[in-house]
Structure formats: structure tokens, C-alpha cells
Tab-separated table of C-alpha atoms in Angstrom:
chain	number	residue	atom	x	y	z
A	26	UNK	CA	8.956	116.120	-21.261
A	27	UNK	CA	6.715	115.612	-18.042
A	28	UNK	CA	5.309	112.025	-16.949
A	29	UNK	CA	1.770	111.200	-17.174
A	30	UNK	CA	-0.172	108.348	-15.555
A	31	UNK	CA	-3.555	106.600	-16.263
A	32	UNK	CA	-5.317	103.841	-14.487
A	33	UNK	CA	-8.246	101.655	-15.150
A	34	UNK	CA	-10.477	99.277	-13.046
A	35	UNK	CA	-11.347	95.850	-14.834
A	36	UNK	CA	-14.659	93.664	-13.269
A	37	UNK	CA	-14.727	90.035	-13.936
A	38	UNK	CA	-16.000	87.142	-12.977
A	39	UNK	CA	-14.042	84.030	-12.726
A	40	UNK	CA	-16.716	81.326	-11.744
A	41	UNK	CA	-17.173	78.279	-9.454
A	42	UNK	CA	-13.868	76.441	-10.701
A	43	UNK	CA	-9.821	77.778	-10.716
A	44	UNK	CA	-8.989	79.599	-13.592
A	45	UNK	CA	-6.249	81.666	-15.711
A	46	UNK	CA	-8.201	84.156	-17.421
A	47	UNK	CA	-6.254	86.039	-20.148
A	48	UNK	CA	-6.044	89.788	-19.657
A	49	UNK	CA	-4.069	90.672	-22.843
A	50	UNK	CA	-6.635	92.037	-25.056
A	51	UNK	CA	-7.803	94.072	-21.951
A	52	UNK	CA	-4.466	95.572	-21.496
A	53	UNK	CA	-3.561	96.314	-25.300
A	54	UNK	CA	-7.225	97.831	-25.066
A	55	UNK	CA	-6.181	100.025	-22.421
A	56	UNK	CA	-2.893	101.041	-23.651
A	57	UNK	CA	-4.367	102.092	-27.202
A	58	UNK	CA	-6.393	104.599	-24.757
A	59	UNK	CA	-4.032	105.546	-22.720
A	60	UNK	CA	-0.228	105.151	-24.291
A	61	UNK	CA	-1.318	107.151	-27.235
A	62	UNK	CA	1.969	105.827	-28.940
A	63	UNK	CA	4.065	106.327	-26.361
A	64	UNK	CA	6.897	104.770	-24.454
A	65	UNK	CA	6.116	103.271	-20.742
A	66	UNK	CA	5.334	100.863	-18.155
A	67	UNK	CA	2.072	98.831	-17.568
A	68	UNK	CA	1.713	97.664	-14.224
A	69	UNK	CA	-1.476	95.072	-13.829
A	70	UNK	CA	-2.351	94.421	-9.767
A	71	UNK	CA	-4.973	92.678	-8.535
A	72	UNK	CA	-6.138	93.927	-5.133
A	73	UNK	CA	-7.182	90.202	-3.652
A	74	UNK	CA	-5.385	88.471	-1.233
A	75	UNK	CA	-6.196	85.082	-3.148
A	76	UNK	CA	-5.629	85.504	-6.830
A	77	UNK	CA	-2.079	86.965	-8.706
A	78	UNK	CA	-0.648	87.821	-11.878
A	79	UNK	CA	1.215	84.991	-14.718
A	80	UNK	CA	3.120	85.873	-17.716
A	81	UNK	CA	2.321	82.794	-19.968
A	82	UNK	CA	1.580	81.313	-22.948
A	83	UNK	CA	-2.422	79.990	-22.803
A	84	UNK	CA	-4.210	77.537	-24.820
A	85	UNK	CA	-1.607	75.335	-25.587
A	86	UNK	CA	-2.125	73.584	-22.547
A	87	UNK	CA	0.218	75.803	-20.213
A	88	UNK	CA	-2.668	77.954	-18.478
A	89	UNK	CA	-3.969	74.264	-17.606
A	90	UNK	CA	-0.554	72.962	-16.731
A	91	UNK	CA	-0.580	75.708	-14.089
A	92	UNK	CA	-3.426	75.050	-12.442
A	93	UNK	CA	-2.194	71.541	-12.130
A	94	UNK	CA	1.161	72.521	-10.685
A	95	UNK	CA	-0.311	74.244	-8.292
A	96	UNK	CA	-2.835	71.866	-6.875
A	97	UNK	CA	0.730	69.464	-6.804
A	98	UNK	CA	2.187	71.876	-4.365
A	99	UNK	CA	-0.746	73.564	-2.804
A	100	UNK	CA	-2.999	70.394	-2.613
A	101	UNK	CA	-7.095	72.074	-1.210
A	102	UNK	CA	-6.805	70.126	2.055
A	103	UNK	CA	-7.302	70.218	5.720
A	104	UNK	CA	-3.455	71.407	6.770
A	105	UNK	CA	-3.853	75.143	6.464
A	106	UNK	CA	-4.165	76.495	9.583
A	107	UNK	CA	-6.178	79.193	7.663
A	108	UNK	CA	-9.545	77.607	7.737
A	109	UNK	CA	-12.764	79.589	6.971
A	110	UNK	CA	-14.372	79.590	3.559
A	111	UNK	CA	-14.639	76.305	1.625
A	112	UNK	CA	-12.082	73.369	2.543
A	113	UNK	CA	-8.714	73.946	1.604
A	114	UNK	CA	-9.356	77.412	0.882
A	115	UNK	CA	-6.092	78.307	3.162
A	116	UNK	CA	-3.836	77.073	0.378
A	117	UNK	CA	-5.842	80.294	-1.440
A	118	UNK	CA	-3.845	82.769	0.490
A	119	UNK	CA	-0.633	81.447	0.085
A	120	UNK	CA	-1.051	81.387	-3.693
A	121	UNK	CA	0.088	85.446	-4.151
A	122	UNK	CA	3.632	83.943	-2.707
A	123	UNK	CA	4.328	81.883	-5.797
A	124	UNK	CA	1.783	84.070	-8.174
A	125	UNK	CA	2.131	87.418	-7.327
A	126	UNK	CA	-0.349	90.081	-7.371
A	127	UNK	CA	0.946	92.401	-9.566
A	128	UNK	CA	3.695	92.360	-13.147
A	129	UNK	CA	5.117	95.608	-15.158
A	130	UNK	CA	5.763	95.241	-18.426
A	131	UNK	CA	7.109	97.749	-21.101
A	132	UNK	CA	5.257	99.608	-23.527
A	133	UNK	CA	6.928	100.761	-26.492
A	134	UNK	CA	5.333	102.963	-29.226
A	135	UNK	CA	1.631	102.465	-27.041
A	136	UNK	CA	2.208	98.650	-27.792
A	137	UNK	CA	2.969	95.930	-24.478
A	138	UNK	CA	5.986	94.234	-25.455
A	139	UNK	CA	5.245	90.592	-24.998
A	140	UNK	CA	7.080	87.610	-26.446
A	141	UNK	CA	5.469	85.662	-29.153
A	142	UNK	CA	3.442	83.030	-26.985
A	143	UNK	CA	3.437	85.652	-23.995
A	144	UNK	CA	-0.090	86.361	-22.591
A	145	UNK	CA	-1.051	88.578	-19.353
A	146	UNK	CA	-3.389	85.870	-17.135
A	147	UNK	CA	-4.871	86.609	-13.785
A	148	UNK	CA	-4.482	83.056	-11.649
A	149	UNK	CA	-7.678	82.560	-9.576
A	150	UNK	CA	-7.615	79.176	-6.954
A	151	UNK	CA	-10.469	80.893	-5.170
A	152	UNK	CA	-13.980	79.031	-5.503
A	153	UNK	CA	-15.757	81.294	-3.122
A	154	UNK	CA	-14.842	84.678	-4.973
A	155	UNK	CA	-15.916	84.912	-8.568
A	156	UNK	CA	-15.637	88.378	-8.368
A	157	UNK	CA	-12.173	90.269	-9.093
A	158	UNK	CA	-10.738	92.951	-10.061
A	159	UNK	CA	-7.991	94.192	-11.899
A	160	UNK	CA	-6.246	97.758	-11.959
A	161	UNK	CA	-4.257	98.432	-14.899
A	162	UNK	CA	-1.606	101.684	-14.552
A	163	UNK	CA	0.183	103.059	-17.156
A	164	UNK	CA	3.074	105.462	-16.461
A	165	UNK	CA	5.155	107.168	-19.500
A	166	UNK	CA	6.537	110.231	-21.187
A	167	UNK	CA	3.961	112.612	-22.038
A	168	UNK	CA	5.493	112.928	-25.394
A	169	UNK	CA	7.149	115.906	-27.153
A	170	UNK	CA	5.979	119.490	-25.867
């Protein structure tokens, strides 16, 4: 059995206000592609140095709950010493510490194995960037020869 790898590039745009965008349907959309029924890893990275990656459970309140918490400890004010873009935008680039920019998550029989409330979000804090990206790479067996 030999390894095979496939990688897509999502575009999106997030808009004028912080969001958690769910990526879940994008990624099971992917994986039906590219898993083929197969066993694996999906790893989802956003190359941004303002925006990351959250496992969570949206709609219930949680994706909001996030933003929240994060405004509590990484308040859009005037004591970043990173200053250019719009004010508080410094507290943009130290977002990736607490969110990070990438997850992997198994794939078993071409399916991402996600809890029940479990949904694959990209965190955006950045106002002056609406436009992201997304890589999604899947790695697994190539199947039976």
C-alpha cells in the first residue's frame, strides 16, 4: 500500500466584522473527492498571520461565545505595540497563539471523524482582510493494490 496526498485551495470572504465561519461542509466536500473511502488525515491551514483554526460546536451560541472571549482577553485597543492597519489591529496577530492556524483530524472510511456538535470554523478578528484562504490536505493509504 503506497500513500497518496491531495490538497485544495478554499477563497472566502469573511466581511467587515469578526467571524467563525464553518468549514465543515467544505471539508466533507473535499474528502468525498479526495478520500475515496479511505482511511487518513485532514489537515486544514490557513496561510494568514491573523486568522486560525477552532474545533467547535456553532450556532448554539459557542461560535459567538468565542468571539466574545476573545475580545475579553485581546480587547482592539491602543497597547499593541503592533500598530498599522485599523486600531487595535495588533491584538490580530497575536490571535494564531491562542487559535492556531492549522488542526488534523482523522478520516475514516473518506468520512472526518467529528464529535456530534463538532464543526471545523476558521476564526477571523481581522476587519481589514475579508479575504482568506484555506488549504485543505489530505494524506492516506492509497487503498488495496
Amino acid at each position: 500500500m503506497s500513500d497518496s496526498f491531495a490538497t485544495h485551495l478554499l477563497s472566502l470572504t469573511t466581511g467587515r466584522t469578526e467571524t467563525v465561519t464553518d468549514l465543515t461542509g467544505d471539508c466533507e466536500q473535499f474528502l468525498t473527492r479526495a478520500a475515496e473511502g479511505r482511511d487518513g488525515l485532514l489537515n486544514i491551514f490557513v496561510p494568514h498571520a491573523t486568522a486560525g483554526i477552532a474545533i467547535l460546536e456553532t450556532g448554539a451560541g459557542s461560535d459567538d461565545d468565542l468571539l466574545a472571549a476573545l475580545k475579553d482577553l485581546l480587547p482592539a485597543d491602543d497597547r499593541w505595540r503592533h500598530r498599522h492597519g485599523h486600531p487595535g489591529h495588533g491584538r490580530d496577530h497575536v490571535l494564531p497563539a491562542l487559535v492556531p492556524p492549522h488542526a488534523t483530524l482523522p478520516v475514516i472510511g473518506g468520512r472526518l471523524e467529528l464529535g456530534t456538535w463538532q464543526s471545523v470554523c476558521l476564526v477571523d478578528t481581522n476587519r481589514s482582510n475579508t479575504d482568506r484562504q484555506v488549504r485543505l490536505s489530505f494524506m492516506g493509504g492509497a487503498g488495496e493494490a
